[in-house]
C-alpha cells in the first residue's frame, strides 16, 4: 500500500503548544466495507490499540502525554486543529470523511466544528502509552512543563496505517 498522507505542521500559539511533528491525514485508507470492527482490526494490526469510539467532540483540547489517531468509519466532520481557547490562535480547518485516518501528534489541539449526525471514529493510541490526559489550553498554561512532557512522548515504532516502515516513522524521526 503506497498511501502518501497529507502533512500539516501547525505552529505553537498562546493556548496550544502543538508539535513539531506534522499531523498526518490518510485519505480513503480504511478497508471496505467500513465498520467499527474492520477499522479496529486494521489499525490494531500496526501496534496501536483502540481505546474508544466517539463522534462529535466540540471541546478544544490537546493531549500532552500521548499521540492519538482517528479511524473515521462513518460520516464526516470539519476539525479545527492547532487552535486553543481563542480564535485569535488561528489553527487549521480540515474535513475528514468515512475511510480517512488522521494522526495527531502529542500536544496538537483539536476539536470538531461541525459533524454529520452519523460521524463516528475509533480512537487508537500507541500500544502501552498512558491513558490520554486532556488539557484545555487555558491560562495560565505551564508552557515549560507541557513542552517537556510533549517532547518526551516517544515516537511510535509503527505507523497506524502502513506499519513499521510507514510515513509516521520516517517523517517524525526526521522532524
Tab-separated table of N, CA and C in Angstrom:
chain	number	residue	atom	x	y	z
A	1	UNK	N	0.856	-1.170	0.000
A	1	UNK	CA	0.000	0.000	0.000
A	1	UNK	C	0.900	1.230	0.000
A	2	UNK	N	0.836	2.052	-1.003
A	2	UNK	CA	1.703	3.197	-1.126
A	2	UNK	C	1.009	4.517	-0.828
A	3	UNK	N	0.197	4.556	0.194
A	3	UNK	CA	-0.514	5.785	0.536
A	3	UNK	C	0.451	6.862	1.016
A	4	UNK	N	0.257	8.069	0.517
A	4	UNK	CA	1.055	9.207	0.975
A	4	UNK	C	0.110	10.122	1.741
A	5	UNK	N	0.396	10.357	3.028
A	5	UNK	CA	-0.525	11.183	3.803
A	5	UNK	C	-0.336	12.676	3.535
A	6	UNK	N	-1.421	13.422	3.708
A	6	UNK	CA	-1.297	14.873	3.793
A	6	UNK	C	-0.504	15.165	5.058
A	7	UNK	N	0.276	16.219	5.022
A	7	UNK	CA	1.067	16.609	6.184
A	7	UNK	C	0.777	18.067	6.516
A	8	UNK	N	0.544	18.328	7.795
A	8	UNK	CA	0.260	19.681	8.238
A	8	UNK	C	1.060	19.971	9.504
A	9	UNK	N	2.021	20.866	9.400
A	9	UNK	CA	2.764	21.305	10.578
A	9	UNK	C	2.047	22.539	11.112
A	10	UNK	N	1.683	22.487	12.376
A	10	UNK	CA	0.903	23.563	12.982
A	10	UNK	C	1.751	24.227	14.063
A	11	UNK	N	2.056	25.507	13.896
A	11	UNK	CA	2.932	26.176	14.858
A	11	UNK	C	2.273	26.348	16.230
A	12	UNK	N	3.091	26.496	17.256
A	12	UNK	CA	2.544	26.732	18.593
A	12	UNK	C	1.896	28.116	18.664
A	13	UNK	N	1.013	28.258	19.638
A	13	UNK	CA	0.402	29.561	19.890
A	13	UNK	C	0.183	29.708	21.392
A	14	UNK	N	-0.471	30.760	21.790
A	14	UNK	CA	-0.627	31.084	23.218
A	14	UNK	C	-1.316	29.982	24.018
A	15	UNK	N	-2.282	29.296	23.424
A	15	UNK	CA	-3.079	28.327	24.178
A	15	UNK	C	-2.886	26.876	23.758
A	16	UNK	N	-2.082	26.634	22.739
A	16	UNK	CA	-1.838	25.262	22.278
A	16	UNK	C	-0.397	25.160	21.795
A	17	UNK	N	0.372	24.303	22.437
A	17	UNK	CA	1.781	24.180	22.064
A	17	UNK	C	1.962	23.430	20.756
A	18	UNK	N	1.002	22.574	20.416
A	18	UNK	CA	1.054	21.786	19.184
A	18	UNK	C	2.319	20.948	19.139
A	19	UNK	N	2.865	20.671	17.964
A	19	UNK	CA	4.004	19.760	17.854
A	19	UNK	C	4.870	20.133	16.660
A	20	UNK	N	6.125	19.789	16.744
A	20	UNK	CA	6.998	19.965	15.575
A	20	UNK	C	6.770	18.845	14.562
A	21	UNK	N	6.102	17.762	14.974
A	21	UNK	CA	5.754	16.675	14.062
A	21	UNK	C	4.517	17.069	13.261
A	22	UNK	N	4.444	16.684	12.004
A	22	UNK	CA	3.249	17.005	11.227
A	22	UNK	C	2.056	16.124	11.600
A	23	UNK	N	0.869	16.731	11.553
A	23	UNK	CA	-0.372	15.956	11.581
A	23	UNK	C	-0.414	15.205	10.255
A	24	UNK	N	-0.807	13.943	10.280
A	24	UNK	CA	-0.883	13.124	9.065
A	24	UNK	C	-2.340	12.765	8.800
A	25	UNK	N	-2.765	12.933	7.555
A	25	UNK	CA	-4.121	12.523	7.169
A	25	UNK	C	-4.012	11.593	5.966
A	26	UNK	N	-4.437	10.365	6.170
A	26	UNK	CA	-4.501	9.375	5.097
A	26	UNK	C	-5.932	9.363	4.575
A	27	UNK	N	-6.105	9.663	3.315
A	27	UNK	CA	-7.436	9.682	2.707
A	27	UNK	C	-7.809	8.296	2.183
A	28	UNK	N	-9.046	7.887	2.428
A	28	UNK	CA	-9.572	6.594	1.951
A	28	UNK	C	-8.641	5.433	2.260
A	29	UNK	N	-8.142	5.393	3.476
A	29	UNK	CA	-7.145	4.393	3.852
A	29	UNK	C	-7.732	3.138	4.484
A	30	UNK	N	-8.961	3.212	4.945
A	30	UNK	CA	-9.527	2.080	5.682
A	30	UNK	C	-10.101	1.030	4.746
A	31	UNK	N	-10.033	-0.244	5.170
A	31	UNK	CA	-10.560	-1.330	4.331
A	31	UNK	C	-12.086	-1.299	4.264
A	32	UNK	N	-12.590	-1.723	3.118
A	32	UNK	CA	-14.033	-1.794	2.896
A	32	UNK	C	-14.530	-3.202	3.181
A	33	UNK	N	-15.762	-3.389	3.549
A	33	UNK	CA	-16.731	-2.355	3.862
A	33	UNK	C	-16.380	-1.699	5.205
A	34	UNK	N	-16.606	-0.398	5.296
A	34	UNK	CA	-16.270	0.335	6.504
A	34	UNK	C	-17.131	-0.124	7.672
A	35	UNK	N	-16.472	-0.387	8.783
A	35	UNK	CA	-17.186	-0.761	10.009
A	35	UNK	C	-16.247	-0.513	11.180
A	36	UNK	N	-16.828	-0.427	12.356
A	36	UNK	CA	-16.018	-0.285	13.564
A	36	UNK	C	-15.065	-1.467	13.719
A	37	UNK	N	-15.564	-2.667	13.482
A	37	UNK	CA	-14.753	-3.871	13.673
A	37	UNK	C	-13.575	-3.923	12.703
A	38	UNK	N	-13.839	-3.689	11.406
A	38	UNK	CA	-12.760	-3.732	10.405
A	38	UNK	C	-11.735	-2.628	10.649
A	39	UNK	N	-12.200	-1.442	11.040
A	39	UNK	CA	-11.297	-0.329	11.328
A	39	UNK	C	-10.411	-0.667	12.515
A	40	UNK	N	-11.005	-1.224	13.541
A	40	UNK	CA	-10.240	-1.626	14.727
A	40	UNK	C	-9.175	-2.657	14.366
A	41	UNK	N	-9.559	-3.703	13.653
A	41	UNK	CA	-8.603	-4.751	13.264
A	41	UNK	C	-7.465	-4.170	12.435
A	42	UNK	N	-7.795	-3.313	11.503
A	42	UNK	CA	-6.794	-2.717	10.608
A	42	UNK	C	-5.770	-1.892	11.392
A	43	UNK	N	-6.232	-0.998	12.240
A	43	UNK	CA	-5.309	-0.114	12.958
A	43	UNK	C	-4.570	-0.838	14.081
A	44	UNK	N	-5.219	-1.784	14.730
A	44	UNK	CA	-4.544	-2.533	15.793
A	44	UNK	C	-3.478	-3.478	15.234
A	45	UNK	N	-3.563	-3.837	13.971
A	45	UNK	CA	-2.554	-4.706	13.352
A	45	UNK	C	-1.198	-4.003	13.274
A	46	UNK	N	-1.191	-2.684	13.454
A	46	UNK	CA	0.048	-1.913	13.353
A	46	UNK	C	0.510	-1.328	14.685
A	47	UNK	N	0.291	-2.100	15.764
A	47	UNK	CA	0.819	-1.754	17.081
A	47	UNK	C	0.169	-0.532	17.729
A	48	UNK	N	-1.059	-0.239	17.344
A	48	UNK	CA	-1.848	0.784	18.028
A	48	UNK	C	-3.026	0.062	18.651
A	49	UNK	N	-3.613	0.627	19.722
A	49	UNK	CA	-4.729	-0.049	20.363
A	49	UNK	C	-5.929	0.873	20.530
A	50	UNK	N	-7.097	0.273	20.320
A	50	UNK	CA	-8.358	1.001	20.431
A	50	UNK	C	-8.642	1.305	21.895
A	51	UNK	N	-9.051	2.549	22.124
A	51	UNK	CA	-9.425	2.931	23.485
A	51	UNK	C	-10.769	3.639	23.539
A	52	UNK	N	-11.494	3.614	22.434
A	52	UNK	CA	-12.828	4.195	22.473
A	52	UNK	C	-13.401	4.461	21.101
A	53	UNK	N	-14.705	4.741	21.087
A	53	UNK	CA	-15.421	5.135	19.879
A	53	UNK	C	-16.138	6.435	20.216
A	54	UNK	N	-15.974	7.433	19.351
A	54	UNK	CA	-16.555	8.742	19.615
A	54	UNK	C	-17.201	9.308	18.362
A	55	UNK	N	-17.847	10.421	18.569
A	55	UNK	CA	-18.456	11.192	17.491
A	55	UNK	C	-18.035	12.645	17.619
A	56	UNK	N	-18.975	13.543	17.518
A	56	UNK	CA	-18.713	14.979	17.551
A	56	UNK	C	-18.240	15.408	18.944
A	57	UNK	N	-17.025	15.958	19.024
A	57	UNK	CA	-16.491	16.493	20.282
A	57	UNK	C	-16.107	17.946	20.020
A	58	UNK	N	-16.928	18.898	20.479
A	58	UNK	CA	-16.690	20.304	20.177
A	58	UNK	C	-15.692	21.002	21.108
A	59	UNK	N	-15.266	20.349	22.173
A	59	UNK	CA	-14.383	20.975	23.154
A	59	UNK	C	-12.946	21.015	22.628
A	60	UNK	N	-12.367	22.209	22.584
A	60	UNK	CA	-10.971	22.357	22.162
A	60	UNK	C	-10.070	21.802	23.262
A	61	UNK	N	-9.188	20.891	22.876
A	61	UNK	CA	-8.316	20.248	23.855
A	61	UNK	C	-7.087	19.675	23.162
A	62	UNK	N	-6.117	19.246	23.964
A	62	UNK	CA	-4.969	18.510	23.444
A	62	UNK	C	-4.498	17.527	24.495
A	63	UNK	N	-3.695	16.555	24.047
A	63	UNK	CA	-3.166	15.517	24.924
A	63	UNK	C	-1.640	15.667	24.975
A	64	UNK	N	-1.093	16.127	26.095
A	64	UNK	CA	0.354	16.324	26.163
A	64	UNK	C	1.139	15.040	26.404
A	65	UNK	N	0.442	13.956	26.729
A	65	UNK	CA	1.138	12.738	27.143
A	65	UNK	C	1.034	11.576	26.161
A	66	UNK	N	0.377	11.769	25.021
A	66	UNK	CA	0.278	10.674	24.050
A	66	UNK	C	-0.108	11.204	22.670
A	67	UNK	N	0.263	10.447	21.656
A	67	UNK	CA	-0.213	10.687	20.291
A	67	UNK	C	-1.594	10.031	20.184
A	68	UNK	N	-2.384	10.479	19.208
A	68	UNK	CA	-3.738	9.951	19.038
A	68	UNK	C	-4.021	9.777	17.551
A	69	UNK	N	-4.826	8.785	17.229
A	69	UNK	CA	-5.186	8.524	15.842
A	69	UNK	C	-6.676	8.245	15.773
A	70	UNK	N	-7.329	8.838	14.755
A	70	UNK	CA	-8.746	8.583	14.499
A	70	UNK	C	-8.863	7.723	13.248
A	71	UNK	N	-9.671	6.698	13.314
A	71	UNK	CA	-10.080	5.946	12.136
A	71	UNK	C	-11.557	6.223	11.909
A	72	UNK	N	-11.875	7.065	10.921
A	72	UNK	CA	-13.255	7.503	10.692
A	72	UNK	C	-13.984	6.420	9.878
A	73	UNK	N	-14.978	5.793	10.489
A	73	UNK	CA	-15.691	4.728	9.785
A	73	UNK	C	-17.122	5.098	9.412
A	74	UNK	N	-17.592	6.285	9.842
A	74	UNK	CA	-18.932	6.751	9.470
A	74	UNK	C	-18.958	8.267	9.405
A	75	UNK	N	-19.693	8.804	8.464
A	75	UNK	CA	-19.973	10.231	8.425
A	75	UNK	C	-18.777	11.089	8.071
A	76	UNK	N	-18.887	12.367	8.442
A	76	UNK	CA	-17.817	13.315	8.159
A	76	UNK	C	-17.842	14.430	9.180
A	77	UNK	N	-16.705	15.131	9.300
A	77	UNK	CA	-16.578	16.208	10.265
A	77	UNK	C	-15.584	17.242	9.768
A	78	UNK	N	-15.799	18.473	10.159
A	78	UNK	CA	-14.801	19.528	9.973
A	78	UNK	C	-14.101	19.686	11.319
A	79	UNK	N	-12.786	19.428	11.320
A	79	UNK	CA	-11.986	19.528	12.530
A	79	UNK	C	-11.235	20.853	12.547
A	80	UNK	N	-11.045	21.383	13.736
A	80	UNK	CA	-10.178	22.534	13.942
A	80	UNK	C	-8.945	22.016	14.654
A	81	UNK	N	-7.791	22.180	14.020
A	81	UNK	CA	-6.531	21.683	14.570
A	81	UNK	C	-5.642	22.852	14.976
A	82	UNK	N	-4.968	22.689	16.106
A	82	UNK	CA	-3.939	23.644	16.497
A	82	UNK	C	-4.416	24.914	17.139
A	83	UNK	N	-5.688	25.001	17.449
A	83	UNK	CA	-6.254	26.238	17.988
A	83	UNK	C	-6.630	26.020	19.449
A	84	UNK	N	-6.162	26.915	20.316
A	84	UNK	CA	-6.525	26.836	21.724
A	84	UNK	C	-7.886	27.436	21.973
A	85	UNK	N	-8.022	28.100	23.085
A	85	UNK	CA	-9.323	28.615	23.502
A	85	UNK	C	-9.705	29.931	22.840
A	86	UNK	N	-8.792	30.508	22.085
A	86	UNK	CA	-9.081	31.780	21.428
A	86	UNK	C	-9.014	31.618	19.919
A	87	UNK	N	-9.986	32.186	19.216
A	87	UNK	CA	-9.960	32.130	17.756
A	87	UNK	C	-8.805	32.937	17.173
A	88	UNK	N	-8.202	33.780	17.988
A	88	UNK	CA	-7.046	34.553	17.534
A	88	UNK	C	-5.831	33.659	17.306
A	89	UNK	N	-5.910	32.430	17.805
A	89	UNK	CA	-4.795	31.493	17.675
A	89	UNK	C	-4.643	30.941	16.266
A	90	UNK	N	-5.594	31.208	15.404
A	90	UNK	CA	-5.507	30.667	14.049
A	90	UNK	C	-5.986	29.238	14.015
A	91	UNK	N	-5.099	28.343	13.691
A	91	UNK	CA	-5.477	26.945	13.575
A	91	UNK	C	-5.756	26.589	12.125
A	92	UNK	N	-6.026	25.341	11.899
A	92	UNK	CA	-6.258	24.807	10.568
A	92	UNK	C	-7.553	24.017	10.575
A	93	UNK	N	-8.439	24.314	9.633
A	93	UNK	CA	-9.666	23.539	9.483
A	93	UNK	C	-9.450	22.478	8.412
A	94	UNK	N	-9.790	21.231	8.751
A	94	UNK	CA	-9.695	20.136	7.789
A	94	UNK	C	-10.981	19.318	7.846
A	95	UNK	N	-11.387	18.840	6.702
A	95	UNK	CA	-12.549	17.955	6.634
A	95	UNK	C	-12.062	16.517	6.589
A	96	UNK	N	-12.696	15.662	7.389
A	96	UNK	CA	-12.396	14.233	7.359
A	96	UNK	C	-13.679	13.488	7.031
A	97	UNK	N	-13.513	12.373	6.330
A	97	UNK	CA	-14.635	11.608	5.801
A	97	UNK	C	-14.462	10.134	6.165
A	98	UNK	N	-15.569	9.391	6.089
A	98	UNK	CA	-15.502	7.954	6.315
A	98	UNK	C	-14.423	7.360	5.420
A	99	UNK	N	-13.542	6.568	6.021
A	99	UNK	CA	-12.416	5.968	5.305
A	99	UNK	C	-11.092	6.644	5.607
A	100	UNK	N	-11.136	7.860	6.180
A	100	UNK	CA	-9.905	8.603	6.473
A	100	UNK	C	-9.319	8.202	7.821
A	101	UNK	N	-8.004	8.380	7.918
A	101	UNK	CA	-7.278	8.178	9.166
A	101	UNK	C	-6.471	9.450	9.409
A	102	UNK	N	-6.569	9.994	10.615
A	102	UNK	CA	-5.810	11.185	10.978
A	102	UNK	C	-4.983	10.877	12.213
A	103	UNK	N	-3.711	11.266	12.162
A	103	UNK	CA	-2.801	11.047	13.280
A	103	UNK	C	-2.428	12.400	13.854
A	104	UNK	N	-2.707	12.572	15.143
A	104	UNK	CA	-2.442	13.814	15.858
A	104	UNK	C	-1.263	13.613	16.800
A	105	UNK	N	-0.140	14.302	16.543
A	105	UNK	CA	0.985	14.187	17.467
A	105	UNK	C	0.627	14.756	18.842
A	106	UNK	N	1.271	14.249	19.875
A	106	UNK	CA	1.056	14.755	21.236
A	106	UNK	C	1.163	16.279	21.232
A	107	UNK	N	0.239	16.925	21.943
A	107	UNK	CA	0.258	18.374	22.065
A	107	UNK	C	-0.553	19.119	21.027
A	108	UNK	N	-1.038	18.424	19.995
A	108	UNK	CA	-1.789	19.086	18.923
A	108	UNK	C	-3.234	19.309	19.355
A	109	UNK	N	-3.638	20.566	19.420
A	109	UNK	CA	-5.009	20.894	19.804
A	109	UNK	C	-5.972	20.449	18.709
A	110	UNK	N	-7.154	20.018	19.120
A	110	UNK	CA	-8.154	19.562	18.157
A	110	UNK	C	-9.557	19.614	18.751
A	111	UNK	N	-10.544	19.729	17.854
A	111	UNK	CA	-11.960	19.654	18.208
A	111	UNK	C	-12.754	19.551	16.919
A	112	UNK	N	-14.032	19.247	17.049
A	112	UNK	CA	-14.935	19.224	15.900
A	112	UNK	C	-15.671	20.560	15.830
A	113	UNK	N	-15.725	21.129	14.638
A	113	UNK	CA	-16.510	22.341	14.428
A	113	UNK	C	-17.938	21.993	14.015
A	114	UNK	N	-18.054	21.044	13.105
A	114	UNK	CA	-19.373	20.557	12.689
A	114	UNK	C	-19.207	19.136	12.185
A	115	UNK	N	-20.231	18.343	12.395
A	115	UNK	CA	-20.187	16.931	12.010
A	115	UNK	C	-21.563	16.483	11.568
A	116	UNK	N	-21.578	15.467	10.697
A	116	UNK	CA	-22.852	14.845	10.373
A	116	UNK	C	-23.315	14.050	11.595
A	117	UNK	N	-24.614	13.818	11.675
A	117	UNK	CA	-25.166	13.111	12.838
A	117	UNK	C	-24.582	11.707	12.996
A	118	UNK	N	-24.163	11.095	11.876
A	118	UNK	CA	-23.649	9.730	11.938
A	118	UNK	C	-22.129	9.663	12.084
A	119	UNK	N	-21.451	10.797	12.304
A	119	UNK	CA	-19.993	10.811	12.408
A	119	UNK	C	-19.527	9.945	13.574
A	120	UNK	N	-18.680	8.949	13.247
A	120	UNK	CA	-18.133	8.043	14.271
A	120	UNK	C	-16.704	7.662	13.882
A	121	UNK	N	-15.868	7.574	14.885
A	121	UNK	CA	-14.485	7.153	14.661
A	121	UNK	C	-13.996	6.377	15.873
A	122	UNK	N	-13.010	5.523	15.622
A	122	UNK	CA	-12.358	4.879	16.759
A	122	UNK	C	-11.101	5.683	17.058
A	123	UNK	N	-10.785	5.768	18.338
A	123	UNK	CA	-9.545	6.404	18.767
A	123	UNK	C	-8.557	5.311	19.110
A	124	UNK	N	-7.400	5.350	18.440
A	124	UNK	CA	-6.342	4.392	18.747
A	124	UNK	C	-5.102	5.162	19.191
A	125	UNK	N	-4.313	4.481	20.012
A	125	UNK	CA	-3.135	5.082	20.639
A	125	UNK	C	-1.998	4.076	20.572
A	126	UNK	N	-0.746	4.562	20.567
A	126	UNK	CA	0.373	3.613	20.539
A	126	UNK	C	0.269	2.626	21.692
A	127	UNK	N	0.565	1.368	21.412
A	127	UNK	CA	0.490	0.339	22.456
A	127	UNK	C	1.330	0.746	23.650
A	128	UNK	N	0.765	0.487	24.816
A	128	UNK	CA	1.420	0.708	26.097
A	128	UNK	C	1.653	2.168	26.450
A	129	UNK	N	1.039	3.100	25.724
A	129	UNK	CA	1.148	4.502	26.126
A	129	UNK	C	0.200	4.733	27.306
A	130	UNK	N	0.408	5.812	28.061
A	130	UNK	CA	-0.511	6.078	29.175
A	130	UNK	C	-1.887	6.486	28.664
A	131	UNK	N	-2.868	6.449	29.548
A	131	UNK	CA	-4.197	6.960	29.200
A	131	UNK	C	-4.042	8.449	28.912
A	132	UNK	N	-4.709	8.907	27.866
A	132	UNK	CA	-4.599	10.309	27.482
A	132	UNK	C	-5.069	11.214	28.614
A	133	UNK	N	-4.469	12.380	28.651
A	133	UNK	CA	-4.889	13.419	29.576
A	133	UNK	C	-5.315	14.623	28.753
A	134	UNK	N	-6.462	15.196	29.053
A	134	UNK	CA	-6.951	16.362	28.333
A	134	UNK	C	-6.435	17.642	28.978
A	135	UNK	N	-5.904	18.504	28.155
A	135	UNK	CA	-5.570	19.867	28.545
A	135	UNK	C	-6.466	20.762	27.712
A	136	UNK	N	-7.013	21.784	28.329
A	136	UNK	CA	-7.953	22.647	27.639
A	136	UNK	C	-7.314	23.916	27.101
A	137	UNK	N	-6.021	24.109	27.358
A	137	UNK	CA	-5.328	25.261	26.793
A	137	UNK	C	-5.800	26.583	27.351
A	138	UNK	N	-6.035	26.633	28.645
A	138	UNK	CA	-6.487	27.874	29.265
A	138	UNK	C	-5.352	28.497	30.069
A	139	UNK	N	-5.457	29.804	30.282
A	139	UNK	CA	-4.489	30.498	31.141
A	139	UNK	C	-4.641	30.014	32.564
A	140	UNK	N	-3.596	29.928	33.347
A	140	UNK	CA	-2.211	30.033	32.886
A	140	UNK	C	-1.740	28.683	32.354
A	141	UNK	N	-1.076	28.692	31.243
A	141	UNK	CA	-0.556	27.485	30.617
A	141	UNK	C	0.878	27.281	31.108
A	142	UNK	N	1.166	26.104	31.642
A	142	UNK	CA	2.520	25.780	32.091
A	142	UNK	C	3.336	25.403	30.854
A	143	UNK	N	3.782	26.427	30.131
A	143	UNK	CA	4.432	26.209	28.837
A	143	UNK	C	5.647	25.311	28.969
A	144	UNK	N	6.529	25.590	29.895
A	144	UNK	CA	7.758	24.794	30.016
A	144	UNK	C	7.445	23.344	30.400
A	145	UNK	N	6.570	23.153	31.388
A	145	UNK	CA	6.214	21.801	31.813
A	145	UNK	C	5.536	21.015	30.704
A	146	UNK	N	4.587	21.641	30.011
A	146	UNK	CA	3.894	20.963	28.919
A	146	UNK	C	4.832	20.676	27.747
A	147	UNK	N	5.684	21.634	27.414
A	147	UNK	CA	6.636	21.416	26.316
A	147	UNK	C	7.537	20.222	26.628
A	148	UNK	N	8.008	20.118	27.870
A	148	UNK	CA	8.852	18.980	28.265
A	148	UNK	C	8.085	17.671	28.186
A	149	UNK	N	6.835	17.688	28.646
A	149	UNK	CA	6.023	16.471	28.600
A	149	UNK	C	5.762	16.038	27.160
A	150	UNK	N	5.374	16.979	26.304
A	150	UNK	CA	5.090	16.670	24.898
A	150	UNK	C	6.326	16.128	24.196
A	151	UNK	N	7.462	16.763	24.420
A	151	UNK	CA	8.685	16.331	23.728
A	151	UNK	C	9.209	14.993	24.243
A	152	UNK	N	8.749	14.556	25.424
A	152	UNK	CA	9.213	13.268	25.950
A	152	UNK	C	8.360	12.087	25.492
A	153	UNK	N	7.249	12.363	24.788
A	153	UNK	CA	6.408	11.261	24.291
A	153	UNK	C	7.163	10.563	23.158
A	154	UNK	N	7.413	9.268	23.283
A	154	UNK	CA	8.198	8.582	22.254
A	154	UNK	C	7.483	8.494	20.905
A	155	UNK	N	8.279	8.510	19.851
A	155	UNK	CA	7.751	8.292	18.506
A	155	UNK	C	7.366	6.818	18.398
A	156	UNK	N	6.150	6.537	17.942
A	156	UNK	CA	5.742	5.128	17.797
A	156	UNK	C	6.651	4.387	16.809
A	157	UNK	N	6.780	3.090	17.015
A	157	UNK	CA	7.587	2.252	16.125
A	157	UNK	C	6.841	1.867	14.858
A	158	UNK	N	5.527	2.115	14.835
A	158	UNK	CA	4.699	1.740	13.689
A	158	UNK	C	3.743	2.872	13.329
A	159	UNK	N	3.588	3.095	12.057
A	159	UNK	CA	2.566	3.979	11.526
A	159	UNK	C	1.250	3.210	11.648
A	160	UNK	N	0.148	3.844	12.083
A	160	UNK	CA	-1.086	3.069	12.252
A	160	UNK	C	-1.681	2.543	10.946
A	161	UNK	N	-1.331	3.151	9.821
A	161	UNK	CA	-1.862	2.708	8.522
A	161	UNK	C	-0.882	1.798	7.795
A	162	UNK	N	0.389	2.198	7.752
A	162	UNK	CA	1.371	1.496	6.917
A	162	UNK	C	2.389	0.656	7.683
A	163	UNK	N	2.286	0.624	8.994
A	163	UNK	CA	3.144	-0.248	9.777
A	163	UNK	C	4.543	0.275	10.017
A	164	UNK	N	5.472	-0.672	10.155
A	164	UNK	CA	6.840	-0.388	10.595
A	164	UNK	C	7.601	0.595	9.699
A	165	UNK	N	7.370	0.560	8.415
A	165	UNK	CA	8.095	1.437	7.500
A	165	UNK	C	7.227	2.583	6.976
A	166	UNK	N	6.156	2.891	7.690
A	166	UNK	CA	5.219	3.905	7.233
A	166	UNK	C	5.707	5.332	7.402
A	167	UNK	N	4.932	6.244	6.855
A	167	UNK	CA	5.282	7.665	6.818
A	167	UNK	C	5.498	8.253	8.208
A	168	UNK	N	4.680	7.893	9.163
A	168	UNK	CA	4.829	8.439	10.513
A	168	UNK	C	6.247	8.214	11.014
A	169	UNK	N	6.713	7.001	10.915
A	169	UNK	CA	8.037	6.651	11.443
A	169	UNK	C	9.124	7.461	10.746
A	170	UNK	N	9.097	7.493	9.430
A	170	UNK	CA	10.154	8.204	8.696
A	170	UNK	C	10.031	9.716	8.829
A	171	UNK	N	8.823	10.252	8.719
A	171	UNK	CA	8.647	11.709	8.794
A	171	UNK	C	8.917	12.248	10.189
A	172	UNK	N	8.381	11.595	11.201
A	172	UNK	CA	8.553	12.106	12.548
A	172	UNK	C	9.985	11.970	13.033
A	173	UNK	N	10.677	10.901	12.632
A	173	UNK	CA	12.080	10.756	13.059
A	173	UNK	C	12.979	11.777	12.383
A	174	UNK	N	12.560	12.297	11.225
A	174	UNK	CA	13.375	13.289	10.521
A	174	UNK	C	12.991	14.722	10.906
A	175	UNK	N	11.910	14.889	11.707
A	175	UNK	CA	11.469	16.241	12.110
A	175	UNK	C	12.312	16.785	13.242
